[in-house]
């Protein structure tokens, strides 16, 4: 079964600093990987997805992620954090069974400080 | 376009009571998903519908949970009887038919079981 592991349940950065949220995957086949963001009391919103095309994926709000097969990683980055980036971020992998089922990681809460 | 609608947004019940949640997907989306998000965890798929048929309900606790999508549009998720461990946010999502389409999430229903 496919799975993702998010390292660090809480990450704190200063405004303007680099954001790095870690995600490692486990999959026996090339995975489809996703990053979602969840603001308080809201549903999840897709930030970006990797579907085996370019290894560097650009998403919304200045975020990007790089697929590294050798490291089985798909870390999310943003060069300069903004206060509005404070939210919970989830990494997810799509099931290979063809049903579009997503398996999510446990999430990373990002705090942005002045 | 209107997003995924869910109601109620919040519900507090006592254990052994029953509760129902409602979801209205984005117009034209054939696939509908119900997820359970327990505090501190990522969302877990409970059931997936394609039109009014069930695609995947492998993680649905069928002794107490049921879901239906009779006309292939709106859906209801029911818990009867509720247990303390059912306290969670229940997220509904929808997507176009097909295995590679983005899932759009509703704001969720926060259930507290006392």
CSV table of C-alpha atoms in Angstrom, one decimal:
chain,number,residue,atom,x,y,z
A,1,UNK,CA,0.0,0.0,0.0
A,2,UNK,CA,1.1,3.5,-0.7
A,3,UNK,CA,1.7,6.0,2.1
A,4,UNK,CA,3.3,9.3,2.8
A,5,UNK,CA,5.1,10.5,5.9
A,6,UNK,CA,5.3,14.1,6.9
A,7,UNK,CA,8.2,15.0,9.2
A,8,UNK,CA,7.5,17.6,11.8
A,9,UNK,CA,3.9,18.2,12.9
A,10,UNK,CA,4.7,21.9,13.6
A,11,UNK,CA,7.0,24.2,11.8
A,12,UNK,CA,7.6,27.8,12.7
A,13,UNK,CA,9.3,30.4,10.4
A,14,UNK,CA,9.8,34.1,10.4
A,15,UNK,CA,8.0,36.2,7.9
A,16,UNK,CA,10.2,36.4,4.8
A,17,UNK,CA,12.1,33.3,5.6
A,18,UNK,CA,12.2,30.1,3.6
A,19,UNK,CA,9.4,27.6,4.1
A,20,UNK,CA,10.3,23.9,3.9
A,21,UNK,CA,7.8,21.2,4.7
A,22,UNK,CA,8.9,17.7,4.3
A,23,UNK,CA,7.1,14.7,2.8
A,24,UNK,CA,8.5,11.2,2.0
A,25,UNK,CA,6.5,8.6,0.1
A,26,UNK,CA,6.4,4.9,0.0
A,27,UNK,CA,5.3,3.4,-3.3
A,28,UNK,CA,6.1,0.4,-5.4
A,29,UNK,CA,5.2,2.3,-8.6
A,30,UNK,CA,5.7,5.9,-9.7
A,31,UNK,CA,3.4,7.8,-7.5
A,32,UNK,CA,1.0,10.7,-8.1
A,33,UNK,CA,1.7,13.1,-5.2
A,34,UNK,CA,-0.2,16.1,-3.9
A,35,UNK,CA,0.1,19.0,-1.5
A,36,UNK,CA,-3.0,20.5,0.0
A,37,UNK,CA,-3.5,23.4,2.4
A,38,UNK,CA,-6.2,23.7,5.0
A,39,UNK,CA,-7.0,27.1,6.6
A,40,UNK,CA,-8.9,27.1,9.9
A,41,UNK,CA,-12.5,25.9,9.6
A,42,UNK,CA,-12.2,25.4,5.9
A,43,UNK,CA,-11.8,22.4,3.6
A,44,UNK,CA,-8.6,21.4,1.8
A,45,UNK,CA,-7.4,23.3,-1.2
A,46,UNK,CA,-5.0,21.8,-3.8
A,47,UNK,CA,-1.6,23.6,-3.8
A,48,UNK,CA,0.1,21.5,-6.5
A,49,UNK,CA,0.4,18.0,-7.8
A,50,UNK,CA,3.1,15.7,-9.3
A,51,UNK,CA,1.9,13.4,-12.1
A,52,UNK,CA,5.3,12.1,-13.5
A,53,UNK,CA,5.9,15.0,-15.9
A,54,UNK,CA,8.3,17.7,-14.7
A,55,UNK,CA,10.0,16.9,-11.4
A,56,UNK,CA,9.8,20.5,-10.2
A,57,UNK,CA,6.2,21.4,-9.8
A,58,UNK,CA,5.0,25.0,-9.3
A,59,UNK,CA,1.7,25.6,-7.5
A,60,UNK,CA,-0.4,28.4,-6.3
A,61,UNK,CA,0.6,31.2,-3.8
A,62,UNK,CA,4.3,30.9,-4.7
A,63,UNK,CA,4.8,27.3,-3.5
A,64,UNK,CA,6.7,24.6,-5.3
A,65,UNK,CA,7.8,21.0,-4.7
A,66,UNK,CA,10.5,18.8,-6.2
A,67,UNK,CA,10.0,15.1,-6.8
A,68,UNK,CA,13.2,13.2,-5.9
A,69,UNK,CA,13.0,9.5,-6.6
A,70,UNK,CA,16.4,8.8,-5.1
A,71,UNK,CA,15.3,10.2,-1.8
A,72,UNK,CA,11.6,9.2,-2.1
A,73,UNK,CA,10.7,12.8,-1.2
A,74,UNK,CA,8.4,15.5,-2.3
A,75,UNK,CA,9.2,18.4,-0.1
A,76,UNK,CA,7.2,21.7,-0.3
A,77,UNK,CA,9.0,25.0,-0.4
A,78,UNK,CA,8.4,28.7,-0.6
A,79,UNK,CA,11.2,31.2,-0.8
A,80,UNK,CA,9.6,33.8,1.4
A,81,UNK,CA,6.9,33.2,4.0
A,82,UNK,CA,4.0,35.5,4.4
A,83,UNK,CA,1.7,35.7,7.4
A,84,UNK,CA,-1.2,34.5,5.2
A,85,UNK,CA,0.7,31.2,4.7
A,86,UNK,CA,-0.1,30.1,8.3
A,87,UNK,CA,-2.2,27.0,7.9
A,88,UNK,CA,-2.0,23.2,8.0
A,89,UNK,CA,-0.4,21.5,5.0
A,90,UNK,CA,-1.0,17.9,4.0
A,91,UNK,CA,0.9,15.7,1.6
A,92,UNK,CA,-1.1,13.0,-0.2
A,93,UNK,CA,-0.5,10.1,-2.6
A,94,UNK,CA,-3.0,8.7,-5.0
A,95,UNK,CA,-3.9,5.1,-4.9
A,96,UNK,CA,-2.8,3.0,-7.9
A,97,UNK,CA,-6.1,1.2,-8.0
A,98,UNK,CA,-7.6,3.7,-10.4
A,99,UNK,CA,-10.3,5.0,-8.1
A,100,UNK,CA,-8.7,8.4,-7.4
A,101,UNK,CA,-8.4,7.5,-3.7
A,102,UNK,CA,-6.0,9.7,-1.8
A,103,UNK,CA,-4.0,8.7,1.3
A,104,UNK,CA,-3.0,11.7,3.4
A,105,UNK,CA,-0.1,12.3,5.7
A,106,UNK,CA,-0.7,13.5,9.3
A,107,UNK,CA,-0.2,17.1,8.4
A,108,UNK,CA,2.2,19.9,9.3
A,109,UNK,CA,1.0,23.1,11.0
A,110,UNK,CA,2.9,26.1,9.7
A,111,UNK,CA,3.3,29.1,12.0
A,112,UNK,CA,4.6,32.4,10.6
A,113,UNK,CA,6.0,34.9,13.0
A,114,UNK,CA,6.8,38.6,12.6
B,1,UNK,CA,-18.9,28.4,-9.7
B,2,UNK,CA,-20.3,27.3,-6.4
B,3,UNK,CA,-18.2,25.0,-4.3
B,4,UNK,CA,-19.0,21.9,-2.3
B,5,UNK,CA,-21.7,22.6,0.3
B,6,UNK,CA,-22.0,20.8,3.6
B,7,UNK,CA,-24.4,21.1,6.5
B,8,UNK,CA,-24.5,21.4,9.3
B,9,UNK,CA,-21.1,23.0,10.0
B,10,UNK,CA,-21.1,21.9,13.6
B,11,UNK,CA,-22.9,19.2,15.6
B,12,UNK,CA,-22.8,18.1,19.2
B,13,UNK,CA,-24.4,14.9,20.3
B,14,UNK,CA,-24.2,12.4,23.1
B,15,UNK,CA,-22.9,8.9,22.5
B,16,UNK,CA,-25.4,6.4,21.3
B,17,UNK,CA,-27.4,9.1,19.5
B,18,UNK,CA,-27.6,9.2,15.7
B,19,UNK,CA,-26.5,12.0,13.4
B,20,UNK,CA,-26.6,12.8,9.7
B,21,UNK,CA,-24.5,15.0,7.5
B,22,UNK,CA,-25.5,16.4,4.1
B,23,UNK,CA,-23.3,17.2,1.1
B,24,UNK,CA,-24.0,18.9,-2.2
B,25,UNK,CA,-21.2,18.5,-4.7
B,26,UNK,CA,-20.1,20.8,-7.5
B,27,UNK,CA,-22.6,20.7,-10.3
B,28,UNK,CA,-21.5,18.1,-12.9
B,29,UNK,CA,-19.2,16.2,-10.6
B,30,UNK,CA,-19.9,12.5,-10.9
B,31,UNK,CA,-17.6,11.4,-8.1
B,32,UNK,CA,-18.3,12.2,-4.5
B,33,UNK,CA,-16.1,11.3,-1.5
B,34,UNK,CA,-16.6,11.3,2.3
B,35,UNK,CA,-13.5,11.7,4.5
B,36,UNK,CA,-13.1,11.5,8.3
B,37,UNK,CA,-10.5,13.8,9.8
B,38,UNK,CA,-9.7,13.1,13.4
B,39,UNK,CA,-7.8,15.8,15.3
B,40,UNK,CA,-4.1,15.6,14.6
B,41,UNK,CA,-4.5,13.2,11.7
B,42,UNK,CA,-4.9,13.5,7.9
B,43,UNK,CA,-8.2,12.9,6.3
B,44,UNK,CA,-9.2,9.2,5.8
B,45,UNK,CA,-11.5,8.2,3.0
B,46,UNK,CA,-14.6,6.6,4.2
B,47,UNK,CA,-16.6,6.1,1.0
B,48,UNK,CA,-16.4,7.0,-2.6
B,49,UNK,CA,-19.4,7.2,-5.0
B,50,UNK,CA,-19.4,7.3,-8.8
B,51,UNK,CA,-22.8,8.7,-9.6
B,52,UNK,CA,-25.1,6.7,-7.3
B,53,UNK,CA,-22.9,3.6,-7.1
B,54,UNK,CA,-20.3,2.8,-4.4
B,55,UNK,CA,-16.7,2.6,-5.7
B,56,UNK,CA,-14.8,2.1,-2.4
B,57,UNK,CA,-16.2,1.7,1.1
B,58,UNK,CA,-13.4,-0.5,2.5
B,59,UNK,CA,-12.7,1.9,5.4
B,60,UNK,CA,-16.4,2.6,6.3
B,61,UNK,CA,-17.4,1.1,9.7
B,62,UNK,CA,-20.5,-0.5,8.3
B,63,UNK,CA,-21.9,-1.5,11.7
B,64,UNK,CA,-22.6,2.1,12.5
B,65,UNK,CA,-21.9,4.2,9.4
B,66,UNK,CA,-24.0,4.4,6.3
B,67,UNK,CA,-24.0,6.7,3.3
B,68,UNK,CA,-26.2,7.1,0.2
B,69,UNK,CA,-26.3,9.1,-3.0
B,70,UNK,CA,-29.7,8.1,-4.3
B,71,UNK,CA,-30.0,10.4,-7.3
B,72,UNK,CA,-26.3,10.7,-8.0
B,73,UNK,CA,-26.1,14.3,-6.8
B,74,UNK,CA,-26.5,15.0,-3.0
B,75,UNK,CA,-25.3,12.6,-0.4
B,76,UNK,CA,-25.9,11.9,3.2
B,77,UNK,CA,-23.6,10.2,5.7
B,78,UNK,CA,-25.2,8.8,8.8
B,79,UNK,CA,-23.8,7.5,12.1
B,80,UNK,CA,-26.0,5.4,14.3
B,81,UNK,CA,-25.2,4.9,17.1
B,82,UNK,CA,-22.3,7.4,17.6
B,83,UNK,CA,-19.3,6.6,19.8
B,84,UNK,CA,-16.9,9.0,21.4
B,85,UNK,CA,-14.2,8.1,18.9
B,86,UNK,CA,-16.4,9.4,16.1
B,87,UNK,CA,-15.6,12.9,17.1
B,88,UNK,CA,-14.0,14.4,14.0
B,89,UNK,CA,-14.4,16.6,11.0
B,90,UNK,CA,-16.3,15.0,8.2
B,91,UNK,CA,-15.2,16.3,4.8
B,92,UNK,CA,-17.1,15.9,1.6
B,93,UNK,CA,-15.3,16.3,-1.7
B,94,UNK,CA,-16.2,15.9,-5.4
B,95,UNK,CA,-14.5,15.6,-8.7
B,96,UNK,CA,-15.2,15.0,-12.3
B,97,UNK,CA,-15.3,11.3,-13.3
B,98,UNK,CA,-12.0,9.8,-14.0
B,99,UNK,CA,-9.0,8.8,-12.0
B,100,UNK,CA,-6.9,11.9,-12.4
B,101,UNK,CA,-9.2,14.7,-11.6
B,102,UNK,CA,-8.8,17.2,-8.8
B,103,UNK,CA,-10.9,16.7,-5.7
B,104,UNK,CA,-12.6,19.8,-4.4
B,105,UNK,CA,-13.4,19.8,-0.7
B,106,UNK,CA,-16.2,21.3,1.2
B,107,UNK,CA,-15.7,23.2,4.6
B,108,UNK,CA,-16.6,20.1,6.6
B,109,UNK,CA,-18.9,19.2,9.5
B,110,UNK,CA,-17.3,19.2,12.9
B,111,UNK,CA,-18.9,16.5,15.1
B,112,UNK,CA,-18.4,16.3,18.8
B,113,UNK,CA,-19.6,13.2,20.6
B,114,UNK,CA,-20.0,13.7,24.4
